């Protein structure tokens, strides 16, 4: 095993004078990042944390990259924490049995230096959805992580001329591909500011300004950028990751990035990284039809479909899988061939050319804004609210593949704000319900419906839910009110469900306030126009 492998992929040697990343106009060389990482590594090493878990809050910043590099260099195992509320962070650190964590100020805080050591081959810990309202840790091994990363860049080669955007949600698998790209390929990583990353209009302009050549994004982000921006000619590679890619989104992306190969990337944190890929050459995305294939396995992975004929569950052979879950739940099941296999829970079918298509889930797991969630977890988090007796989480999805979670709870003494406050502490922001309804009891089958809300009431309530509370100026802009691409999609999805008709999320760019949006919807309804 090479020294670079032992120290993590960010420890691979590069010309120290070459630019590794650019953040808000400031260039950081590989030498700069190495120096920052060395400081972190020395500090972590001084506390004798080798092979122990260290919490690392994920963010779009050079400091996050340096902390990962430093923790790996010290031989510790980073547990990558998302942008979560305090209870979810505590739950993640407890699940990972972390010995230390970087706090909000960036200082290293010791938690339990007697915590058990991780396996020698452990690389890092990611968190996925469980069924209890608490995060579930996945211990990723170095061999599988390196093999998957190498296979990805073998399939989609990059070099020193490439400019890679850091747009994936920090802490998710796709973001790690962006972070390691400079060290594996020599490309330069460009990191947008918080406001730029939150507004797809600004994001698209930023891509053009910096002549970005490589972009990863969830289908939601790709759809929003494509609808709010002229084409970006510099893009040569666009990867869709984190959720199902529909033909409509693929066609929109092809118009947005006319010179790019578009790759539909499929995988899970347990695999880890990209497991299968379907590539669409420039010019061919405009004629795509559903279902968009997830393609074939990359060179590092072996898969099978069970049963082999027709639709079946996709299994992955153990060499391409994580080491296990932090709670001891078995990740692999033994096969008759003597090897271990991971059941993804995804139902897929095989096309005549041998590639695969995603069909549906076999359980209550759903994808929301590029994040994976068990609906049981949403219900488990709601059960922590005082006064809640019962809860039901459901998933709704529009024709473009954009989905959101709706939550109904029984708890007469509980308010929506109280439920939302608890959920904000326990859930990933990406999977917060787009609406929360509090009832005294479940309605009888013969009970009549409540009086229907007016259009403006629907818009106000949906906006309030998507923003997590507070009122919005009906004449103020959506993004000025604090909407992001993620919350904006939740807003449109909820309005679509409540009005019983599909509304294009791109309309919020043409009608960017509650009053103008309501005016359009009224006119469309009067004229019988599609929305």
Short mmCIF file of C-alpha atoms in Angstrom, two decimals:
data_model
loop_
_atom_site.label_atom_id
_atom_site.label_comp_id
_atom_site.label_asym_id
_atom_site.label_seq_id
_atom_site.Cartn_x
_atom_site.Cartn_y
_atom_site.Cartn_z
CA UNK A 1 0.00 0.00 0.00
CA UNK A 2 1.43 3.38 -0.96
CA UNK A 3 1.99 6.16 1.52
CA UNK A 4 -0.51 8.31 -0.41
CA UNK A 5 -3.12 5.59 -0.02
CA UNK A 6 -2.46 5.32 3.72
CA UNK A 7 -2.94 9.06 4.13
CA UNK A 8 -6.12 9.26 2.05
CA UNK A 9 -6.66 10.39 -1.51
CA UNK A 10 -6.02 14.04 -0.55
CA UNK A 11 -2.53 13.02 0.49
CA UNK A 12 -1.40 12.14 -3.04
CA UNK A 13 1.58 14.24 -4.11
CA UNK A 14 1.14 17.09 -6.59
CA UNK A 15 3.25 20.04 -7.65
CA UNK A 16 3.06 22.20 -4.50
CA UNK A 17 3.04 25.36 -6.61
CA UNK A 18 0.11 24.33 -8.80
CA UNK A 19 -3.36 25.65 -7.97
CA UNK A 20 -5.56 23.03 -6.27
CA UNK A 21 -8.67 25.09 -5.59
CA UNK A 22 -10.14 28.56 -5.92
CA UNK A 23 -12.56 29.99 -3.37
CA UNK A 24 -14.22 33.38 -3.79
CA UNK A 25 -11.39 34.68 -5.94
CA UNK A 26 -8.52 33.36 -3.80
CA UNK A 27 -6.31 30.60 -5.20
CA UNK A 28 -4.92 27.87 -2.92
CA UNK A 29 -1.98 25.81 -4.17
CA UNK A 30 -1.46 22.17 -3.34
CA UNK A 31 1.28 23.42 -1.02
CA UNK A 32 -1.18 25.75 0.74
CA UNK A 33 -3.67 22.94 1.32
CA UNK A 34 -0.89 20.59 2.45
CA UNK A 35 0.29 23.16 5.00
CA UNK A 36 -3.22 23.70 6.34
CA UNK A 37 -3.72 19.95 6.48
CA UNK A 38 -0.41 19.43 8.27
CA UNK A 39 -1.47 21.84 11.02
CA UNK A 40 -4.71 19.93 11.46
CA UNK A 41 -2.92 16.58 11.34
CA UNK A 42 -0.40 17.61 13.98
CA UNK A 43 -3.18 18.79 16.28
CA UNK A 44 -5.22 15.61 15.82
CA UNK A 45 -2.09 13.49 16.22
CA UNK A 46 -1.13 15.24 19.47
CA UNK A 47 -4.30 13.85 21.05
CA UNK A 48 -3.44 10.27 20.06
CA UNK A 49 -6.53 9.85 17.90
CA UNK A 50 -5.10 7.41 15.38
CA UNK A 51 -7.82 5.03 14.07
CA UNK A 52 -10.41 6.87 16.16
CA UNK A 53 -13.34 8.80 14.78
CA UNK A 54 -13.18 12.59 14.47
CA UNK A 55 -16.27 14.56 13.48
CA UNK A 56 -15.67 16.94 10.56
CA UNK A 57 -18.53 19.35 9.69
CA UNK A 58 -18.90 19.50 5.92
CA UNK A 59 -18.94 22.87 4.18
CA UNK A 60 -17.89 24.44 0.89
CA UNK A 61 -14.54 25.83 1.99
CA UNK A 62 -10.77 25.23 1.73
CA UNK A 63 -10.78 24.61 5.48
CA UNK A 64 -13.06 21.58 5.05
CA UNK A 65 -10.69 20.13 2.46
CA UNK A 66 -7.73 20.76 4.77
CA UNK A 67 -9.46 19.16 7.75
CA UNK A 68 -10.19 16.01 5.78
CA UNK A 69 -6.58 15.90 4.61
CA UNK A 70 -5.29 16.49 8.14
CA UNK A 71 -7.49 13.90 9.80
CA UNK A 72 -6.49 11.32 7.19
CA UNK A 73 -2.81 12.26 7.56
CA UNK A 74 -3.04 11.70 11.33
CA UNK A 75 -4.41 8.19 10.72
CA UNK A 76 -7.81 9.10 12.19
CA UNK A 77 -11.21 8.40 10.61
CA UNK A 78 -13.33 11.45 9.69
CA UNK A 79 -17.06 11.23 10.33
CA UNK A 80 -18.44 13.70 7.82
CA UNK A 81 -21.26 15.76 9.33
CA UNK A 82 -23.86 17.57 7.25
CA UNK A 83 -25.46 20.97 7.79
CA UNK A 84 -27.74 19.63 10.51
CA UNK A 85 -29.41 20.71 13.72
CA UNK A 86 -27.65 20.05 17.05
CA UNK A 87 -29.60 16.90 17.92
CA UNK A 88 -28.78 15.24 14.60
CA UNK A 89 -25.11 16.17 14.98
CA UNK A 90 -25.07 14.69 18.48
CA UNK A 91 -26.84 11.59 17.20
CA UNK A 92 -24.30 11.17 14.41
CA UNK A 93 -21.32 11.54 16.75
CA UNK A 94 -22.87 9.06 19.16
CA UNK A 95 -23.62 6.58 16.36
CA UNK A 96 -20.02 6.82 15.15
CA UNK A 97 -18.61 6.62 18.70
CA UNK A 98 -16.52 9.69 17.92
CA UNK A 99 -13.51 10.48 20.08
CA UNK A 100 -13.42 14.14 19.03
CA UNK A 101 -15.05 16.64 16.71
CA UNK A 102 -14.39 20.01 15.17
CA UNK A 103 -16.83 22.43 16.76
CA UNK A 104 -18.61 25.44 15.22
CA UNK A 105 -15.56 27.63 15.84
CA UNK A 106 -13.25 25.17 14.09
CA UNK A 107 -11.54 24.10 17.33
CA UNK A 108 -11.03 20.41 18.06
CA UNK A 109 -13.26 19.27 20.93
CA UNK A 110 -12.46 16.02 22.72
CA UNK A 111 -15.46 13.77 23.39
CA UNK A 112 -14.28 10.30 24.42
CA UNK A 113 -10.64 9.44 23.82
CA UNK A 114 -11.28 5.91 25.11
CA UNK A 115 -13.64 5.23 22.18
CA UNK A 116 -12.98 2.02 20.25
CA UNK A 117 -10.55 2.07 17.36
CA UNK A 118 -11.89 1.63 13.84
CA UNK A 119 -10.70 -1.14 11.53
CA UNK A 120 -7.27 -0.59 9.99
CA UNK A 121 -8.78 -0.21 6.51
CA UNK A 122 -11.47 2.35 7.52
CA UNK A 123 -11.38 5.55 5.47
CA UNK A 124 -14.33 7.67 6.63
CA UNK A 125 -17.89 7.53 7.92
CA UNK A 126 -20.92 8.85 6.06
CA UNK A 127 -24.46 8.99 7.39
CA UNK A 128 -27.65 7.78 5.82
CA UNK A 129 -31.27 7.51 6.89
CA UNK A 130 -32.39 4.96 9.43
CA UNK A 131 -35.85 4.23 10.78
CA UNK A 132 -35.62 5.73 14.28
CA UNK A 133 -35.22 9.44 13.64
CA UNK A 134 -31.45 9.16 14.17
CA UNK A 135 -28.70 9.07 11.52
CA UNK A 136 -27.20 5.73 10.56
CA UNK A 137 -23.44 5.63 10.10
CA UNK A 138 -21.71 3.82 7.22
CA UNK A 139 -18.05 2.91 7.66
CA UNK A 140 -16.39 3.23 4.26
CA UNK A 141 -13.21 1.25 3.68
CA UNK A 142 -10.16 2.66 1.90
CA UNK A 143 -9.88 -0.14 -0.69
CA UNK A 144 -13.48 0.22 -1.88
CA UNK A 145 -13.35 4.04 -1.80
CA UNK A 146 -10.12 4.18 -3.78
CA UNK A 147 -11.26 1.53 -6.26
CA UNK A 148 -14.55 3.33 -6.91
CA UNK A 149 -12.86 6.72 -7.21
CA UNK A 150 -10.24 5.42 -9.61
CA UNK A 151 -12.90 3.67 -11.71
CA UNK A 152 -14.93 6.89 -11.92
CA UNK A 153 -12.02 8.96 -13.22
CA UNK A 154 -10.98 6.15 -15.56
CA UNK A 155 -14.48 6.28 -17.05
CA UNK A 156 -14.56 10.08 -17.15
CA UNK A 157 -10.93 11.24 -17.52
CA UNK A 158 -9.94 14.73 -16.40
CA UNK A 159 -6.65 16.63 -16.51
CA UNK A 160 -4.97 19.86 -15.50
CA UNK A 161 -7.04 21.91 -17.93
CA UNK A 162 -10.31 21.00 -16.23
CA UNK A 163 -12.14 23.31 -13.86
CA UNK A 164 -14.39 21.34 -11.51
CA UNK A 165 -17.32 22.94 -9.67
CA UNK A 166 -17.95 22.10 -6.01
CA UNK A 167 -21.75 22.19 -6.16
CA UNK A 168 -22.77 18.88 -4.58
CA UNK A 169 -24.13 19.05 -1.06
CA UNK A 170 -21.13 18.91 1.30
CA UNK A 171 -20.91 15.61 3.12
CA UNK A 172 -22.64 13.57 0.42
CA UNK A 173 -20.80 11.01 -1.70
CA UNK A 174 -20.74 13.15 -4.88
CA UNK A 175 -18.98 16.00 -3.07
CA UNK A 176 -16.07 13.70 -2.21
CA UNK A 177 -15.51 13.04 -5.93
CA UNK A 178 -15.26 16.77 -6.48
CA UNK A 179 -12.85 17.24 -3.57
CA UNK A 180 -10.43 14.51 -4.64
CA UNK A 181 -10.47 15.42 -8.35
CA UNK A 182 -7.46 17.79 -8.11
CA UNK A 183 -5.31 15.19 -6.37
CA UNK A 184 -6.23 12.35 -8.73
CA UNK A 185 -6.34 14.28 -12.02
CA UNK A 186 -4.60 17.65 -11.60
CA UNK A 187 -7.85 19.56 -12.26
CA UNK A 188 -8.65 22.75 -10.32
CA UNK A 189 -11.57 22.80 -7.89
CA UNK A 190 -13.73 25.95 -7.87
CA UNK A 191 -15.76 26.57 -4.70
CA UNK A 192 -18.72 29.00 -4.92
CA UNK A 193 -19.81 31.28 -2.09
CA UNK A 194 -22.87 30.40 -0.02
CA UNK A 195 -25.21 32.86 -1.77
CA UNK A 196 -24.07 31.74 -5.21
CA UNK A 197 -24.60 28.06 -4.40
CA UNK A 198 -28.10 28.75 -3.03
CA UNK A 199 -29.47 30.56 -6.10
CA UNK A 200 -29.44 28.58 -9.39
CA UNK A 201 -29.46 31.82 -11.40
CA UNK A 202 -26.25 32.96 -9.70
CA UNK A 203 -24.82 29.45 -9.92
CA UNK A 204 -25.28 29.30 -13.69
CA UNK A 205 -23.71 32.74 -14.14
CA UNK A 206 -20.80 31.66 -11.91
CA UNK A 207 -20.23 28.57 -14.08
CA UNK A 208 -19.94 30.74 -17.18
CA UNK A 209 -17.79 33.38 -15.47
CA UNK A 210 -15.21 30.81 -14.37
CA UNK A 211 -15.42 28.71 -17.57
CA UNK A 212 -16.24 25.58 -15.54
CA UNK A 213 -15.73 22.40 -17.56
CA UNK A 214 -16.96 19.71 -15.14
CA UNK A 215 -20.18 19.88 -13.17
CA UNK A 216 -21.98 17.45 -10.87
CA UNK A 217 -25.49 18.19 -9.74
CA UNK A 218 -28.73 16.65 -8.59
CA UNK A 219 -31.49 16.52 -11.21
CA UNK A 220 -33.28 19.27 -9.27
CA UNK A 221 -30.30 21.63 -9.53
CA UNK A 222 -29.74 20.80 -13.20
CA UNK A 223 -33.39 21.42 -13.98
CA UNK A 224 -33.43 24.79 -12.19
CA UNK A 225 -30.19 26.04 -13.76
CA UNK A 226 -31.33 24.96 -17.21
CA UNK A 227 -34.55 26.92 -16.80
CA UNK A 228 -32.96 30.10 -15.51
CA UNK A 229 -29.86 30.57 -17.64
CA UNK A 230 -28.57 30.71 -21.19
CA UNK A 231 -26.37 27.77 -22.28
CA UNK A 232 -22.91 27.42 -20.72
CA UNK A 233 -20.58 26.50 -23.56
CA UNK A 234 -17.52 25.73 -21.43
CA UNK A 235 -19.10 22.62 -19.87
CA UNK A 236 -17.73 19.43 -21.40
CA UNK A 237 -18.96 16.99 -18.72
CA UNK A 238 -22.12 17.09 -16.61
CA UNK A 239 -22.85 14.35 -14.08
CA UNK A 240 -26.35 13.84 -12.70
CA UNK A 241 -26.19 12.21 -9.28
CA UNK A 242 -28.23 11.67 -6.15
CA UNK A 243 -31.68 10.96 -7.60
CA UNK A 244 -33.56 9.56 -10.58
CA UNK A 245 -32.82 11.38 -13.83
CA UNK A 246 -35.87 11.86 -16.03
CA UNK A 247 -35.78 12.34 -19.79
CA UNK A 248 -37.27 15.84 -19.36
CA UNK A 249 -34.40 16.89 -17.10
CA UNK A 250 -31.88 15.23 -19.41
CA UNK A 251 -33.24 17.17 -22.40
CA UNK A 252 -33.13 20.44 -20.42
CA UNK A 253 -29.56 19.73 -19.33
CA UNK A 254 -28.55 19.01 -22.93
CA UNK A 255 -29.82 22.46 -23.92
CA UNK A 256 -28.06 24.08 -20.95
CA UNK A 257 -24.73 22.30 -21.66
CA UNK A 258 -24.80 21.73 -25.46
CA UNK A 259 -21.13 20.71 -25.67
CA UNK A 260 -21.15 18.32 -22.73
CA UNK A 261 -21.28 14.58 -22.30
CA UNK A 262 -24.01 13.92 -19.74
CA UNK A 263 -23.45 11.02 -17.35
CA UNK A 264 -26.30 9.53 -15.35
CA UNK A 265 -24.50 8.28 -12.24
CA UNK A 266 -26.01 5.64 -9.98
CA UNK A 267 -24.72 4.53 -6.60
CA UNK A 268 -25.24 4.58 -2.85
CA UNK A 269 -23.18 5.47 0.20
CA UNK A 270 -22.94 1.74 0.90
CA UNK A 271 -21.32 0.97 -2.44
CA UNK A 272 -19.63 3.70 -2.08
CA UNK A 273 -19.45 6.32 -4.86
CA UNK A 274 -20.67 5.67 -8.42
CA UNK A 275 -21.56 2.05 -9.09
CA UNK A 276 -23.13 2.28 -12.56
CA UNK A 277 -23.05 4.92 -15.29
CA UNK A 278 -24.90 5.75 -18.49
CA UNK A 279 -23.24 8.30 -20.79
CA UNK A 280 -25.05 10.51 -23.31
CA UNK A 281 -22.74 12.14 -25.91
CA UNK A 282 -23.17 15.81 -26.87
CA UNK A 283 -26.19 16.36 -29.09
CA UNK A 284 -27.96 13.13 -28.15
CA UNK A 285 -29.65 14.21 -24.92
CA UNK A 286 -32.33 16.17 -26.78
CA UNK A 287 -33.92 12.96 -28.07
CA UNK A 288 -33.82 10.99 -24.82
CA UNK A 289 -36.90 9.15 -23.62
CA UNK A 290 -37.87 7.67 -20.27
CA UNK A 291 -36.64 5.65 -18.60
CA UNK A 292 -33.09 7.02 -18.67
CA UNK A 293 -30.81 3.99 -18.07
CA UNK A 294 -28.48 3.83 -15.10
CA UNK A 295 -26.11 1.97 -17.42
CA UNK A 296 -23.58 -0.68 -16.59
CA UNK A 297 -21.29 -1.26 -13.58
CA UNK A 298 -17.92 0.46 -13.61
CA UNK A 299 -14.83 -1.72 -13.78
CA UNK A 300 -14.38 -2.12 -10.03
CA UNK A 301 -17.85 -3.56 -9.32
CA UNK A 302 -19.74 -6.81 -9.81
CA UNK A 303 -23.54 -6.70 -9.71
CA UNK A 304 -26.43 -9.10 -10.19
CA UNK A 305 -30.21 -8.85 -10.49
CA UNK A 306 -32.29 -11.19 -8.31
CA UNK A 307 -34.24 -12.85 -9.84
CA UNK A 308 -32.22 -12.72 -13.02
CA UNK A 309 -35.21 -12.64 -15.40
CA UNK A 310 -37.35 -9.52 -15.74
CA UNK A 311 -37.41 -6.97 -12.92
CA UNK A 312 -35.42 -7.76 -9.80
CA UNK A 313 -33.44 -6.37 -6.87
CA UNK A 314 -29.97 -5.06 -7.63
CA UNK A 315 -27.23 -6.71 -5.56
CA UNK A 316 -23.60 -5.57 -5.31
CA UNK A 317 -20.67 -7.89 -4.57
CA UNK A 318 -18.82 -7.17 -1.31
CA UNK A 319 -15.55 -5.90 -2.83
CA UNK A 320 -17.35 -2.73 -3.99
CA UNK A 321 -19.15 -2.17 -0.68
CA UNK A 322 -18.57 -0.32 2.58
CA UNK A 323 -17.27 -2.17 5.63
CA UNK A 324 -20.55 -2.01 7.54
CA UNK A 325 -22.89 0.12 9.65
CA UNK A 326 -21.85 1.71 12.93
CA UNK A 327 -24.79 0.13 14.77
CA UNK A 328 -23.76 -3.38 13.78
CA UNK A 329 -26.64 -3.93 11.36
CA UNK A 330 -25.42 -6.42 8.73
CA UNK A 331 -24.69 -4.78 5.40
CA UNK A 332 -24.02 -7.97 3.45
CA UNK A 333 -25.87 -11.22 3.00
CA UNK A 334 -24.06 -14.44 2.05
CA UNK A 335 -24.69 -15.78 -1.44
CA UNK A 336 -24.66 -19.36 -2.61
CA UNK A 337 -21.35 -18.56 -4.32
CA UNK A 338 -19.73 -17.97 -0.92
CA UNK A 339 -19.41 -14.23 -1.48
CA UNK A 340 -21.17 -11.44 0.41
CA UNK A 341 -23.73 -9.28 -1.41
CA UNK A 342 -25.35 -5.93 -0.61
CA UNK A 343 -29.05 -5.69 -1.47
CA UNK A 344 -29.59 -2.10 -2.63
CA UNK A 345 -33.37 -2.35 -2.31
CA UNK A 346 -33.67 -0.92 -5.84
CA UNK A 347 -35.80 -2.77 -8.38
CA UNK A 348 -34.14 -2.61 -11.80
CA UNK A 349 -34.65 -4.14 -15.23
CA UNK A 350 -32.16 -5.04 -17.93
CA UNK A 351 -32.39 -3.53 -21.40
CA UNK A 352 -31.64 -5.49 -24.60
CA UNK A 353 -28.18 -3.88 -24.83
CA UNK A 354 -27.28 -5.16 -21.35
CA UNK A 355 -27.57 -1.85 -19.49
CA UNK A 356 -29.95 -1.42 -16.56
CA UNK A 357 -32.87 0.88 -15.73
CA UNK A 358 -34.11 1.87 -12.30
CA UNK A 359 -37.78 0.93 -11.88
CA UNK A 360 -38.76 1.62 -8.23
CA UNK A 361 -37.84 1.06 -4.62
CA UNK A 362 -38.81 -2.12 -2.79
CA UNK A 363 -39.36 -0.27 0.51
CA UNK A 364 -40.29 3.15 1.94
CA UNK A 365 -36.97 4.76 1.10
CA UNK A 366 -37.25 7.83 -1.15
CA UNK A 367 -34.99 10.44 -2.71
CA UNK A 368 -35.64 14.10 -1.88
CA UNK A 369 -33.47 16.86 -3.32
CA UNK A 370 -30.63 14.41 -3.83
CA UNK A 371 -30.84 13.05 -0.27
CA UNK A 372 -31.95 9.57 0.69
CA UNK A 373 -34.49 9.18 3.49
CA UNK A 374 -36.57 6.41 5.01
CA UNK A 375 -40.09 7.72 5.59
CA UNK A 376 -39.90 5.78 8.87
CA UNK A 377 -37.15 8.17 9.97
CA UNK A 378 -39.41 11.20 9.45
CA UNK A 379 -42.12 9.49 11.49
CA UNK A 380 -39.55 8.51 14.13
CA UNK A 381 -38.43 12.12 14.44
CA UNK A 382 -42.04 13.29 14.72
CA UNK A 383 -42.56 10.81 17.57
CA UNK A 384 -40.06 12.82 19.62
CA UNK A 385 -42.45 15.79 19.68
CA UNK A 386 -44.34 16.15 22.95
CA UNK A 387 -48.02 15.47 22.42
CA UNK A 388 -47.71 13.62 19.11
CA UNK A 389 -49.60 10.32 19.28
CA UNK A 390 -49.18 9.10 15.72
CA UNK A 391 -47.71 10.30 12.45
CA UNK A 392 -47.72 9.34 8.78
CA UNK A 393 -45.13 10.53 6.25
CA UNK A 394 -45.90 10.27 2.54
CA UNK A 395 -43.93 11.05 -0.59
CA UNK A 396 -45.25 12.90 -3.63
CA UNK A 397 -43.43 13.30 -6.94
CA UNK A 398 -44.19 15.37 -10.01
CA UNK A 399 -43.76 14.31 -13.63
CA UNK A 400 -40.25 15.74 -13.70
CA UNK A 401 -39.06 13.45 -10.90
CA UNK A 402 -39.05 16.16 -8.21
CA UNK A 403 -40.40 14.84 -4.93
CA UNK A 404 -41.17 16.05 -1.44
CA UNK A 405 -42.28 14.63 1.89
CA UNK A 406 -45.62 15.50 3.52
CA UNK A 407 -46.24 14.78 7.19
CA UNK A 408 -49.54 14.40 9.04
CA UNK A 409 -49.49 14.04 12.84
CA UNK A 410 -52.17 13.40 15.44
CA UNK A 411 -51.60 15.54 18.50
CA UNK A 412 -54.25 18.02 19.49
CA UNK A 413 -52.03 20.01 21.86
CA UNK A 414 -49.17 20.27 19.36
CA UNK A 415 -48.63 23.07 16.86
CA UNK A 416 -47.04 22.93 13.44
CA UNK A 417 -44.23 25.22 14.63
CA UNK A 418 -43.44 22.86 17.52
CA UNK A 419 -43.29 19.88 15.19
CA UNK A 420 -41.13 21.73 12.71
CA UNK A 421 -38.70 22.91 15.41
CA UNK A 422 -38.08 19.33 16.57
CA UNK A 423 -37.77 17.96 13.04
CA UNK A 424 -35.24 20.67 12.21
CA UNK A 425 -33.04 19.31 15.01
CA UNK A 426 -33.31 15.67 13.96
CA UNK A 427 -33.59 15.62 10.16
CA UNK A 428 -31.38 16.55 7.24
CA UNK A 429 -32.69 19.90 5.92
CA UNK A 430 -33.06 18.36 2.46
CA UNK A 431 -35.78 15.99 3.67
CA UNK A 432 -37.79 18.34 5.86
CA UNK A 433 -41.49 17.87 5.01
CA UNK A 434 -42.86 20.38 2.54
CA UNK A 435 -46.04 20.46 4.62
CA UNK A 436 -46.95 19.50 8.17
CA UNK A 437 -50.58 18.98 9.12
CA UNK A 438 -51.57 18.62 12.78
CA UNK A 439 -54.92 16.90 13.50
CA UNK A 440 -56.85 16.14 16.65
CA UNK A 441 -57.68 12.70 15.25
CA UNK A 442 -57.73 10.82 11.99
CA UNK A 443 -60.87 11.77 10.04
CA UNK A 444 -63.75 9.32 9.71
CA UNK A 445 -64.32 7.95 6.23
CA UNK A 446 -67.66 9.76 5.99
CA UNK A 447 -66.39 13.05 7.39
CA UNK A 448 -66.62 15.93 4.92
CA UNK A 449 -63.57 17.88 3.77
CA UNK A 450 -62.67 21.19 5.39
CA UNK A 451 -63.46 24.36 3.53
CA UNK A 452 -60.95 24.70 0.69
CA UNK A 453 -58.20 27.29 1.17
CA UNK A 454 -57.93 30.20 -1.21
CA UNK A 455 -55.08 30.25 -3.72
CA UNK A 456 -53.18 32.89 -1.76
CA UNK A 457 -53.60 30.91 1.46
CA UNK A 458 -52.16 27.85 -0.26
CA UNK A 459 -49.17 29.85 -1.51
CA UNK A 460 -48.53 31.54 1.86
CA UNK A 461 -48.80 28.29 3.82
CA UNK A 462 -46.61 26.40 1.33
CA UNK A 463 -43.99 29.16 1.36
CA UNK A 464 -44.02 29.25 5.15
CA UNK A 465 -43.54 25.48 5.32
CA UNK A 466 -40.72 25.49 2.76
CA UNK A 467 -38.88 28.28 4.61
CA UNK A 468 -39.41 26.66 8.00
CA UNK A 469 -41.66 29.34 9.42
CA UNK A 470 -42.09 33.08 9.25
CA UNK A 471 -44.03 35.21 6.81
CA UNK A 472 -42.97 36.24 3.32
CA UNK A 473 -43.57 39.63 1.71
CA UNK A 474 -46.07 38.89 -1.10
CA UNK A 475 -44.34 41.43 -3.34
CA UNK A 476 -40.77 40.49 -2.38
CA UNK A 477 -38.57 38.18 -4.44
CA UNK A 478 -38.40 34.49 -3.54
CA UNK A 479 -34.61 34.38 -3.25
CA UNK A 480 -34.51 37.68 -1.37
CA UNK A 481 -36.89 36.06 1.14
CA UNK A 482 -34.35 33.30 1.78
CA UNK A 483 -35.41 30.57 -0.63
CA UNK A 484 -32.73 28.25 -1.98
CA UNK A 485 -33.03 25.85 -4.90
CA UNK A 486 -33.88 23.10 -2.38
CA UNK A 487 -36.62 24.99 -0.50
CA UNK A 488 -37.99 26.43 -3.73
CA UNK A 489 -38.58 22.93 -5.11
CA UNK A 490 -40.34 21.96 -1.87
CA UNK A 491 -42.57 25.02 -2.22
CA UNK A 492 -43.57 24.29 -5.83
CA UNK A 493 -44.08 20.59 -5.10
CA UNK A 494 -46.38 21.36 -2.18
CA UNK A 495 -48.39 23.90 -4.20
CA UNK A 496 -48.75 21.33 -7.00
CA UNK A 497 -50.07 18.72 -4.59
CA UNK A 498 -52.49 21.06 -2.84
CA UNK A 499 -53.87 22.47 -6.09
CA UNK A 500 -54.05 19.04 -7.70
CA UNK A 501 -52.13 20.04 -10.81
CA UNK A 502 -48.51 19.88 -11.89
CA UNK A 503 -46.74 23.25 -11.84
CA UNK A 504 -43.36 23.77 -13.48
CA UNK A 505 -40.77 24.98 -10.94
CA UNK A 506 -39.24 27.13 -13.67
CA UNK A 507 -42.22 29.49 -13.41
CA UNK A 508 -40.81 30.98 -10.20
CA UNK A 509 -38.12 32.66 -12.29
CA UNK A 510 -40.72 34.29 -14.52
CA UNK A 511 -43.04 35.17 -11.61
CA UNK A 512 -40.60 35.62 -8.69
CA UNK A 513 -43.00 36.76 -5.91
CA UNK A 514 -46.11 35.34 -4.27
CA UNK A 515 -48.36 37.97 -5.85
CA UNK A 516 -46.98 37.58 -9.37
CA UNK A 517 -46.98 33.78 -9.06
CA UNK A 518 -50.59 33.84 -7.84
CA UNK A 519 -51.54 36.15 -10.70
CA UNK A 520 -50.08 33.77 -13.26
CA UNK A 521 -51.83 30.75 -11.72
CA UNK A 522 -55.18 32.56 -11.78
CA UNK A 523 -54.75 33.54 -15.43
CA UNK A 524 -53.64 30.05 -16.40
CA UNK A 525 -56.65 28.56 -14.63
CA UNK A 526 -59.05 30.99 -16.29
CA UNK A 527 -57.55 30.37 -19.74
CA UNK A 528 -57.21 26.62 -19.26
CA UNK A 529 -53.46 26.85 -19.93
CA UNK A 530 -50.98 24.17 -18.86
CA UNK A 531 -48.86 25.13 -15.90
#
